[in-house]
mmCIF file of C-alpha atoms in Angstrom:
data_model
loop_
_atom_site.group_PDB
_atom_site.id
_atom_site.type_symbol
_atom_site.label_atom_id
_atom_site.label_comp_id
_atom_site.label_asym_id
_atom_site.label_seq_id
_atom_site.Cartn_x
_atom_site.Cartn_y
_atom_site.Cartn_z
ATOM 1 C CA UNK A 11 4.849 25.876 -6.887
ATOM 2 C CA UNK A 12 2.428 23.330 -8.841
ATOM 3 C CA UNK A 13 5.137 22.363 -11.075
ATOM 4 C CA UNK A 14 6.805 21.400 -8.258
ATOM 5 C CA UNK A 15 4.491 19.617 -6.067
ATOM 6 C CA UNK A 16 3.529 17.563 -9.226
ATOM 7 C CA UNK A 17 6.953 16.561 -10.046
ATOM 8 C CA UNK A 18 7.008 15.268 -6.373
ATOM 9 C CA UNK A 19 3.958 13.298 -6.989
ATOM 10 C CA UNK A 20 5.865 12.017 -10.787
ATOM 11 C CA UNK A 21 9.319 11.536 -8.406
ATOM 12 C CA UNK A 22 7.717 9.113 -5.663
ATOM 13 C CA UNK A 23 5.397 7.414 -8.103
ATOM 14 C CA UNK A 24 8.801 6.215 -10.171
ATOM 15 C CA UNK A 25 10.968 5.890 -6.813
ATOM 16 C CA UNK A 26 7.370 3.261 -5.903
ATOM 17 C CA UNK A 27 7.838 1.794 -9.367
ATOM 18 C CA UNK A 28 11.325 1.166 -9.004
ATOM 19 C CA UNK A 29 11.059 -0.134 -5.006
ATOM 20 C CA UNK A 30 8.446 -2.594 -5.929
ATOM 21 C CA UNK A 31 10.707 -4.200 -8.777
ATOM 22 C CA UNK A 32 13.357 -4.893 -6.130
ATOM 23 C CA UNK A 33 11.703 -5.603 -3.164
ATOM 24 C CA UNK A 34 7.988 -5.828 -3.606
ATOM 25 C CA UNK A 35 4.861 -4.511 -2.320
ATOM 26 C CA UNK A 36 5.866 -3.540 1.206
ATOM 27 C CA UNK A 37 9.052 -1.362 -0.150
ATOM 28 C CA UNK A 38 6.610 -0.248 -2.721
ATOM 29 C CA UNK A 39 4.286 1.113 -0.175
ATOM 30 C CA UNK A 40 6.900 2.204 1.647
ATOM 31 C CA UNK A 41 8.762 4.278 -0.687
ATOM 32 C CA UNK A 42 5.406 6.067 -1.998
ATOM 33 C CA UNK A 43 4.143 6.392 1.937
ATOM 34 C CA UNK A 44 7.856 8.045 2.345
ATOM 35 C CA UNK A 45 7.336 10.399 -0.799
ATOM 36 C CA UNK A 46 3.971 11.966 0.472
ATOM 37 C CA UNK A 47 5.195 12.489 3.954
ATOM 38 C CA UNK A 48 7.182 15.198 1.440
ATOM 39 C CA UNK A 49 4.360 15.695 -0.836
ATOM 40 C CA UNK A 50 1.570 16.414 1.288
ATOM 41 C CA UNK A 51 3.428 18.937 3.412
ATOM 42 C CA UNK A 52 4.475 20.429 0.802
ATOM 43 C CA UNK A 53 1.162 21.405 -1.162
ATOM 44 C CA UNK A 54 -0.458 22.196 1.826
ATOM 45 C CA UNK A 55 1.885 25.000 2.171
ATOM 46 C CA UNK A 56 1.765 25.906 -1.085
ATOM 47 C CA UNK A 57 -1.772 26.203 -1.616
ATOM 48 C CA UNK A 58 -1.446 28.639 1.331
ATOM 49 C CA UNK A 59 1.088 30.867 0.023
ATOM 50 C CA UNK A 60 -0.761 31.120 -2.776
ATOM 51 C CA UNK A 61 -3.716 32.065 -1.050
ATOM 52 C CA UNK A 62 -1.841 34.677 0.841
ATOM 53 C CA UNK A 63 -0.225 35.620 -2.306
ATOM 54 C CA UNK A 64 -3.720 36.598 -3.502
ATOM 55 C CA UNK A 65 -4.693 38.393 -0.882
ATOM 56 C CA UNK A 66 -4.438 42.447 -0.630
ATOM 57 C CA UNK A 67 -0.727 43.585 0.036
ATOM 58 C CA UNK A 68 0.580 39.935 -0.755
ATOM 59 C CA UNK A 69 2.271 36.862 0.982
ATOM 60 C CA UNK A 70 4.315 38.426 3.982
ATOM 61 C CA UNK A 71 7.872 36.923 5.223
ATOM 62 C CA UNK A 72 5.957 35.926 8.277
ATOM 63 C CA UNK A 73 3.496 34.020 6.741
ATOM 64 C CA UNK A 74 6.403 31.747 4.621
ATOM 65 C CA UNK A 75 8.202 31.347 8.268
ATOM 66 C CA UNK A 76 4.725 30.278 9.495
ATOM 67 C CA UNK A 77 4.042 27.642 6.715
ATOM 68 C CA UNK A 78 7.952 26.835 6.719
ATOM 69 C CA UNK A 79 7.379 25.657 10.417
ATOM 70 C CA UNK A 80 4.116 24.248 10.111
ATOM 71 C CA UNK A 81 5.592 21.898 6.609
ATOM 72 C CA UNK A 82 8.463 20.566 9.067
ATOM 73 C CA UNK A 83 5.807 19.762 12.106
ATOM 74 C CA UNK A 84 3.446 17.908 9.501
ATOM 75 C CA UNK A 85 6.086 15.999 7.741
ATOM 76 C CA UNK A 86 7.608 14.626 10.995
ATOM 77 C CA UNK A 87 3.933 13.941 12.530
ATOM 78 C CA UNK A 88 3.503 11.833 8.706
ATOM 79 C CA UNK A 89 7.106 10.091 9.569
ATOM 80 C CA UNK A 90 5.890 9.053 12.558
ATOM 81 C CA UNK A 91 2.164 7.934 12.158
ATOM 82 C CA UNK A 92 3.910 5.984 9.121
ATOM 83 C CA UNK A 93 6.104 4.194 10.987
ATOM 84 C CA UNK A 94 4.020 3.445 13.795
ATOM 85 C CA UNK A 95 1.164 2.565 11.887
ATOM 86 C CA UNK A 96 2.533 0.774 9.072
ATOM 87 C CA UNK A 97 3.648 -2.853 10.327
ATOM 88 C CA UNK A 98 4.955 -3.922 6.772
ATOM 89 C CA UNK A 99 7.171 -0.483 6.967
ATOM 90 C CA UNK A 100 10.840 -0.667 4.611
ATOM 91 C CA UNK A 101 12.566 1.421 6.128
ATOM 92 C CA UNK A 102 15.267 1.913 3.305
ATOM 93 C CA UNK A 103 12.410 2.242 0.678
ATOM 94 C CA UNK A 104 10.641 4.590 2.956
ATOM 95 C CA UNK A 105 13.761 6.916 2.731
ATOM 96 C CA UNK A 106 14.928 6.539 -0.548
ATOM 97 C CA UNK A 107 11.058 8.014 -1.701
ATOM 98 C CA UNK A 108 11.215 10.231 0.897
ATOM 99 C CA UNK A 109 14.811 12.037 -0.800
ATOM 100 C CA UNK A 110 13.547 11.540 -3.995
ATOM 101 C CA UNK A 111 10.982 13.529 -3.636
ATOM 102 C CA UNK A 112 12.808 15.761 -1.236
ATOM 103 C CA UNK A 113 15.477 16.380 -3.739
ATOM 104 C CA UNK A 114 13.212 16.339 -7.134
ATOM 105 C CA UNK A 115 13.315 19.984 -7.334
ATOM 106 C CA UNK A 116 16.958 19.505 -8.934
ATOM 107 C CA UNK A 117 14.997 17.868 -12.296
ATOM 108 C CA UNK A 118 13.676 21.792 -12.549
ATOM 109 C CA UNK A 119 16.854 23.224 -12.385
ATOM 110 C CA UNK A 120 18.019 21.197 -14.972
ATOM 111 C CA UNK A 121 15.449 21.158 -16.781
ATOM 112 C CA UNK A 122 15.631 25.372 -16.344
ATOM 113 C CA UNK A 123 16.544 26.588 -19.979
ATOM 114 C CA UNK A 124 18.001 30.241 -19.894
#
């Protein structure tokens, strides 16, 4: 699950990278503020599967289902306080980082030696 969440963090820092070079600052911002609205939702829940995890008798199903729905709530509540509270907002930047951090899980599976 760390492994993951970093290469999210590695995923939208290049996607920023690469959205500053062709449109500057804003799409920049825009493309890393579109990244963590992944990111963030996505540690969150798995710090807390991990702490269920460690708990006596282990994660349940419920719990995942839980943190599943609570991930989707947060990332959409991050969506939206971005683009309402971001004037400078790119929207194109904002969701190519948001799938490339969405989608940087397929780096692993390559990466995934048998």
């Amino acid at each position: 699950m760390l492994r993951l969440v970093s290469l999210q963090i590695t995923a939208t820092l290049v996607a920023g990278v690469i959205a500053g070079l062709l449109g500057g600052w804003a799409a920049m911002f825009s493309a890393v503020l579109g990244g963590m609205c992944c990111v963030v939702p996505n540690g969150i829940m798995a710090f807390r599967l991990f702490a269920s995890s460690q708990k006596m008798g282990g994660a349940s199903p419920a719990t995942f289902f839980i943190w599943e729905f609570v991930k989707i709530a947060l990332t959409l509540a991050l969506l939206y306080a971005t683009a309402r509270l971001y004037h400078g907002l790119n929207w194109l930047a904002l969701l190519g980082g948001f799938i490339v951090a969405l989608k940087s899980y397929i780096i692993l599976l390559f990466g995934h030696k048998q």
